[in-house]
Amino acid sequence: MPVIEPASRYTELRRQEAASPKVLFAVDASCAPGSPAHELAGLTAVAADAVEAGSGHVLGTSHVTFPNGAITLVLILAESHLSIHTWPEENMVAIDLFSCGKIDGALVIERLVRGLRLESVAISELQRGVPVSRLPAGARRARSSMAGWLRSTRSPSAPRDRRPGAP
């Protein structure tokens, strides 16, 4: 289990991070045979080790194990959070790392990919916390109106989720 540190130790760190770049890393992958991704203790150990390797600090953990063996694991970090979701019936893993400050998010992801023995890895990196005025015009329009975004997702021409039971 990871060493849980009190958040009060990171007051100054959080002040410094307020002005730092914020990045969301999103990973979709499948698991190689023998991956520890579908076993809570192994998944937690690999995740905590990856955060430590990237100079992050674990403040807390939470998890849910579902009847089919799927796991949702969240590590609350001084530098934000890491969530890992598994679907054993689909041999799929989805990872989201929201990072700010001095944590090396790319190294955390690299260690997770290696430690969880992931295959067919797709990684997206998205800058977050960017002032709307500094975004390109199209992105500015999209971010400036949640109502407009909702309308666009509900329009008849918008692509629809065709899975059974999907709205």
PDB file of C-alpha atoms in Angstrom:
ATOM      1  CA  MET A   1       0.000   0.000   0.000  1.00  0.00           C
ATOM      2  CA  PRO A   2       1.206   3.531  -0.706  1.00  0.00           C
ATOM      3  CA  VAL A   3       2.437   5.770   2.047  1.00  0.00           C
ATOM      4  CA  ILE A   4      -0.365   8.246   2.697  1.00  0.00           C
ATOM      5  CA  GLU A   5       0.888  11.740   3.475  1.00  0.00           C
ATOM      6  CA  PRO A   6      -1.096  14.533   5.156  1.00  0.00           C
ATOM      7  CA  ALA A   7      -2.265  17.258   2.771  1.00  0.00           C
ATOM      8  CA  SER A   8      -1.175  19.942   5.227  1.00  0.00           C
ATOM      9  CA  ARG A   9       2.454  19.145   4.361  1.00  0.00           C
ATOM     10  CA  TYR A  10       1.856  20.447   0.830  1.00  0.00           C
ATOM     11  CA  THR A  11       0.366  23.893   1.429  1.00  0.00           C
ATOM     12  CA  GLU A  12       3.330  25.696  -0.150  1.00  0.00           C
ATOM     13  CA  LEU A  13       3.515  23.184  -3.003  1.00  0.00           C
ATOM     14  CA  ARG A  14      -0.142  23.856  -3.860  1.00  0.00           C
ATOM     15  CA  ARG A  15       0.498  27.620  -3.845  1.00  0.00           C
ATOM     16  CA  GLN A  16       3.357  27.167  -6.315  1.00  0.00           C
ATOM     17  CA  GLU A  17       1.283  24.868  -8.517  1.00  0.00           C
ATOM     18  CA  ALA A  18      -1.525  27.403  -8.845  1.00  0.00           C
ATOM     19  CA  ALA A  19       0.450  29.152 -11.612  1.00  0.00           C
ATOM     20  CA  SER A  20       1.949  25.992 -13.126  1.00  0.00           C
ATOM     21  CA  PRO A  21       0.866  24.161 -16.288  1.00  0.00           C
ATOM     22  CA  LYS A  22      -1.942  21.665 -15.821  1.00  0.00           C
ATOM     23  CA  VAL A  23      -2.051  18.585 -18.025  1.00  0.00           C
ATOM     24  CA  LEU A  24      -4.516  15.739 -18.437  1.00  0.00           C
ATOM     25  CA  PHE A  25      -3.018  12.489 -19.674  1.00  0.00           C
ATOM     26  CA  ALA A  26      -5.641  10.016 -20.916  1.00  0.00           C
ATOM     27  CA  VAL A  27      -4.596   6.443 -21.698  1.00  0.00           C
ATOM     28  CA  ASP A  28      -6.595   3.622 -23.271  1.00  0.00           C
ATOM     29  CA  ALA A  29      -4.945   0.222 -23.493  1.00  0.00           C
ATOM     30  CA  SER A  30      -5.321  -3.529 -23.268  1.00  0.00           C
ATOM     31  CA  CYS A  31      -3.469  -5.806 -20.854  1.00  0.00           C
ATOM     32  CA  ALA A  32      -0.784  -8.328 -21.716  1.00  0.00           C
ATOM     33  CA  PRO A  33      -1.078 -11.778 -20.124  1.00  0.00           C
ATOM     34  CA  GLY A  34      -0.085 -11.678 -16.463  1.00  0.00           C
ATOM     35  CA  SER A  35      -0.874  -7.969 -16.060  1.00  0.00           C
ATOM     36  CA  PRO A  36      -1.472  -6.902 -12.450  1.00  0.00           C
ATOM     37  CA  ALA A  37      -4.196  -4.494 -13.650  1.00  0.00           C
ATOM     38  CA  HIS A  38      -7.080  -6.773 -12.661  1.00  0.00           C
ATOM     39  CA  GLU A  39      -5.922  -7.377  -9.072  1.00  0.00           C
ATOM     40  CA  LEU A  40      -6.364  -4.523  -6.572  1.00  0.00           C
ATOM     41  CA  ALA A  41      -3.153  -4.919  -4.556  1.00  0.00           C
ATOM     42  CA  GLY A  42      -0.972  -5.173  -7.673  1.00  0.00           C
ATOM     43  CA  LEU A  43      -2.776  -2.302  -9.408  1.00  0.00           C
ATOM     44  CA  THR A  44      -2.417  -0.065  -6.338  1.00  0.00           C
ATOM     45  CA  ALA A  45       1.269  -0.913  -5.878  1.00  0.00           C
ATOM     46  CA  VAL A  46       2.115  -0.179  -9.518  1.00  0.00           C
ATOM     47  CA  ALA A  47       0.135   3.076  -9.444  1.00  0.00           C
ATOM     48  CA  ALA A  48       1.779   4.298  -6.220  1.00  0.00           C
ATOM     49  CA  ASP A  49       5.248   3.363  -7.497  1.00  0.00           C
ATOM     50  CA  ALA A  50       4.606   5.220 -10.771  1.00  0.00           C
ATOM     51  CA  VAL A  51       3.517   8.356  -8.916  1.00  0.00           C
ATOM     52  CA  GLU A  52       6.590   8.198  -6.690  1.00  0.00           C
ATOM     53  CA  ALA A  53       8.863   7.727  -9.724  1.00  0.00           C
ATOM     54  CA  GLY A  54       7.358  10.894 -11.224  1.00  0.00           C
ATOM     55  CA  SER A  55       8.052  12.819  -7.975  1.00  0.00           C
ATOM     56  CA  GLY A  56       4.377  12.854  -6.987  1.00  0.00           C
ATOM     57  CA  HIS A  57       2.915  12.474  -3.517  1.00  0.00           C
ATOM     58  CA  VAL A  58      -0.051  10.213  -2.667  1.00  0.00           C
ATOM     59  CA  LEU A  59      -2.404  11.817  -0.141  1.00  0.00           C
ATOM     60  CA  GLY A  60      -5.153   9.203  -0.246  1.00  0.00           C
ATOM     61  CA  THR A  61      -6.619   6.286  -2.160  1.00  0.00           C
ATOM     62  CA  SER A  62     -10.104   5.011  -2.867  1.00  0.00           C
ATOM     63  CA  HIS A  63     -11.314   2.057  -4.868  1.00  0.00           C
ATOM     64  CA  VAL A  64     -14.331   0.025  -5.861  1.00  0.00           C
ATOM     65  CA  THR A  65     -14.193  -3.574  -7.038  1.00  0.00           C
ATOM     66  CA  PHE A  66     -17.252  -4.560  -9.043  1.00  0.00           C
ATOM     67  CA  PRO A  67     -18.873  -8.054  -9.127  1.00  0.00           C
ATOM     68  CA  ASN A  68     -17.316  -8.790 -12.543  1.00  0.00           C
ATOM     69  CA  GLY A  69     -13.825  -8.025 -11.157  1.00  0.00           C
ATOM     70  CA  ALA A  70     -13.596  -4.551 -12.691  1.00  0.00           C
ATOM     71  CA  ILE A  71     -11.740  -2.035 -10.541  1.00  0.00           C
ATOM     72  CA  THR A  72     -11.906   1.728 -10.256  1.00  0.00           C
ATOM     73  CA  LEU A  73      -8.891   3.032  -8.343  1.00  0.00           C
ATOM     74  CA  VAL A  74      -8.292   6.698  -7.510  1.00  0.00           C
ATOM     75  CA  LEU A  75      -5.111   8.097  -5.997  1.00  0.00           C
ATOM     76  CA  ILE A  76      -5.493  11.603  -4.640  1.00  0.00           C
ATOM     77  CA  LEU A  77      -2.193  13.380  -5.175  1.00  0.00           C
ATOM     78  CA  ALA A  78      -0.719  16.569  -3.801  1.00  0.00           C
ATOM     79  CA  GLU A  79      -0.329  17.344  -7.524  1.00  0.00           C
ATOM     80  CA  SER A  80      -3.983  16.420  -8.398  1.00  0.00           C
ATOM     81  CA  HIS A  81      -5.204  12.861  -9.080  1.00  0.00           C
ATOM     82  CA  LEU A  82      -4.755   9.562 -10.899  1.00  0.00           C
ATOM     83  CA  SER A  83      -7.703   7.333 -11.787  1.00  0.00           C
ATOM     84  CA  ILE A  84      -7.534   3.864 -13.275  1.00  0.00           C
ATOM     85  CA  HIS A  85     -10.564   1.944 -14.529  1.00  0.00           C
ATOM     86  CA  THR A  86     -10.393  -1.701 -15.609  1.00  0.00           C
ATOM     87  CA  TRP A  87     -12.778  -3.842 -17.641  1.00  0.00           C
ATOM     88  CA  PRO A  88     -11.548  -7.454 -17.384  1.00  0.00           C
ATOM     89  CA  GLU A  89     -14.281  -8.769 -19.701  1.00  0.00           C
ATOM     90  CA  GLU A  90     -12.960  -6.454 -22.428  1.00  0.00           C
ATOM     91  CA  ASN A  91      -9.294  -6.680 -21.363  1.00  0.00           C
ATOM     92  CA  MET A  92      -9.333  -2.877 -21.246  1.00  0.00           C
ATOM     93  CA  VAL A  93      -7.740  -0.271 -18.976  1.00  0.00           C
ATOM     94  CA  ALA A  94      -8.427   3.475 -18.986  1.00  0.00           C
ATOM     95  CA  ILE A  95      -6.104   5.802 -17.075  1.00  0.00           C
ATOM     96  CA  ASP A  96      -6.527   9.519 -16.390  1.00  0.00           C
ATOM     97  CA  LEU A  97      -3.754  11.517 -14.754  1.00  0.00           C
ATOM     98  CA  PHE A  98      -4.506  15.152 -14.061  1.00  0.00           C
ATOM     99  CA  SER A  99      -1.234  16.765 -13.087  1.00  0.00           C
ATOM    100  CA  CYS A 100       0.003  20.159 -12.090  1.00  0.00           C
ATOM    101  CA  GLY A 101       3.265  21.377 -10.690  1.00  0.00           C
ATOM    102  CA  LYS A 102       6.523  19.502 -10.702  1.00  0.00           C
ATOM    103  CA  ILE A 103       5.187  15.953 -11.064  1.00  0.00           C
ATOM    104  CA  ASP A 104       6.534  14.325 -14.228  1.00  0.00           C
ATOM    105  CA  GLY A 105       3.248  13.129 -15.719  1.00  0.00           C
ATOM    106  CA  ALA A 106       4.896  11.551 -18.752  1.00  0.00           C
ATOM    107  CA  LEU A 107       7.139   9.467 -16.493  1.00  0.00           C
ATOM    108  CA  VAL A 108       4.151   8.409 -14.366  1.00  0.00           C
ATOM    109  CA  ILE A 109       2.350   7.217 -17.506  1.00  0.00           C
ATOM    110  CA  GLU A 110       5.475   5.458 -18.809  1.00  0.00           C
ATOM    111  CA  ARG A 111       5.843   3.587 -15.493  1.00  0.00           C
ATOM    112  CA  LEU A 112       2.148   2.652 -15.475  1.00  0.00           C
ATOM    113  CA  VAL A 113       2.319   1.302 -19.025  1.00  0.00           C
ATOM    114  CA  ARG A 114       5.399  -0.750 -18.201  1.00  0.00           C
ATOM    115  CA  GLY A 115       4.323  -1.857 -14.702  1.00  0.00           C
ATOM    116  CA  LEU A 116       0.797  -2.860 -15.745  1.00  0.00           C
ATOM    117  CA  ARG A 117       2.140  -4.564 -18.900  1.00  0.00           C
ATOM    118  CA  LEU A 118      -0.181  -2.623 -21.176  1.00  0.00           C
ATOM    119  CA  GLU A 119      -0.452  -3.178 -24.925  1.00  0.00           C
ATOM    120  CA  SER A 120      -2.137  -1.302 -27.781  1.00  0.00           C
ATOM    121  CA  VAL A 121      -1.570   1.892 -25.834  1.00  0.00           C
ATOM    122  CA  ALA A 122      -3.170   5.173 -26.983  1.00  0.00           C
ATOM    123  CA  ILE A 123      -2.116   8.284 -25.031  1.00  0.00           C
ATOM    124  CA  SER A 124      -3.725  11.709 -25.309  1.00  0.00           C
ATOM    125  CA  GLU A 125      -2.306  14.790 -23.636  1.00  0.00           C
ATOM    126  CA  LEU A 126      -4.515  17.824 -23.071  1.00  0.00           C
ATOM    127  CA  GLN A 127      -3.457  21.171 -21.622  1.00  0.00           C
ATOM    128  CA  ARG A 128      -5.945  22.243 -18.934  1.00  0.00           C
ATOM    129  CA  GLY A 129      -6.435  25.480 -17.069  1.00  0.00           C
ATOM    130  CA  VAL A 130      -5.647  27.541 -20.168  1.00  0.00           C
ATOM    131  CA  PRO A 131      -7.318  30.971 -20.041  1.00  0.00           C
ATOM    132  CA  VAL A 132     -10.112  31.138 -22.626  1.00  0.00           C
ATOM    133  CA  SER A 133      -8.552  34.259 -24.182  1.00  0.00           C
ATOM    134  CA  ARG A 134      -5.427  32.234 -25.110  1.00  0.00           C
ATOM    135  CA  LEU A 135      -7.299  29.376 -26.817  1.00  0.00           C
ATOM    136  CA  PRO A 136      -7.720  29.184 -30.611  1.00  0.00           C
ATOM    137  CA  ALA A 137     -11.040  30.654 -31.809  1.00  0.00           C
ATOM    138  CA  GLY A 138     -12.767  27.283 -32.320  1.00  0.00           C
ATOM    139  CA  ALA A 139     -11.782  26.005 -28.897  1.00  0.00           C
ATOM    140  CA  ARG A 140     -12.684  29.352 -27.332  1.00  0.00           C
ATOM    141  CA  ARG A 141     -16.166  29.075 -28.773  1.00  0.00           C
ATOM    142  CA  ALA A 142     -16.509  25.505 -27.513  1.00  0.00           C
ATOM    143  CA  ARG A 143     -15.314  26.352 -23.983  1.00  0.00           C
ATOM    144  CA  SER A 144     -17.256  29.560 -23.651  1.00  0.00           C
ATOM    145  CA  SER A 145     -20.695  28.014 -23.831  1.00  0.00           C
ATOM    146  CA  MET A 146     -21.632  24.861 -21.968  1.00  0.00           C
ATOM    147  CA  ALA A 147     -25.215  25.303 -23.148  1.00  0.00           C
ATOM    148  CA  GLY A 148     -23.989  25.461 -26.749  1.00  0.00           C
ATOM    149  CA  TRP A 149     -21.928  22.328 -26.234  1.00  0.00           C
ATOM    150  CA  LEU A 150     -24.932  20.508 -24.767  1.00  0.00           C
ATOM    151  CA  ARG A 151     -27.090  21.614 -27.702  1.00  0.00           C
ATOM    152  CA  SER A 152     -24.497  20.362 -30.183  1.00  0.00           C
ATOM    153  CA  THR A 153     -24.388  16.948 -28.517  1.00  0.00           C
ATOM    154  CA  ARG A 154     -28.176  16.702 -28.625  1.00  0.00           C
ATOM    155  CA  SER A 155     -28.675  17.874 -32.211  1.00  0.00           C
ATOM    156  CA  PRO A 156     -30.082  15.389 -34.741  1.00  0.00           C
ATOM    157  CA  SER A 157     -26.887  15.646 -36.812  1.00  0.00           C
ATOM    158  CA  ALA A 158     -24.603  14.865 -33.843  1.00  0.00           C
ATOM    159  CA  PRO A 159     -23.146  11.344 -33.803  1.00  0.00           C
ATOM    160  CA  ARG A 160     -25.107   9.090 -31.483  1.00  0.00           C
ATOM    161  CA  ASP A 161     -24.020   6.261 -29.243  1.00  0.00           C
ATOM    162  CA  ARG A 162     -25.629   3.195 -30.841  1.00  0.00           C
ATOM    163  CA  ARG A 163     -24.992   0.743 -27.977  1.00  0.00           C
ATOM    164  CA  PRO A 164     -28.080  -0.992 -26.611  1.00  0.00           C
ATOM    165  CA  GLY A 165     -29.589   1.130 -23.847  1.00  0.00           C
ATOM    166  CA  ALA A 166     -27.679   4.276 -24.833  1.00  0.00           C
ATOM    167  CA  PRO A 167     -29.762   7.501 -24.962  1.00  0.00           C
TER     168      PRO A 167
END
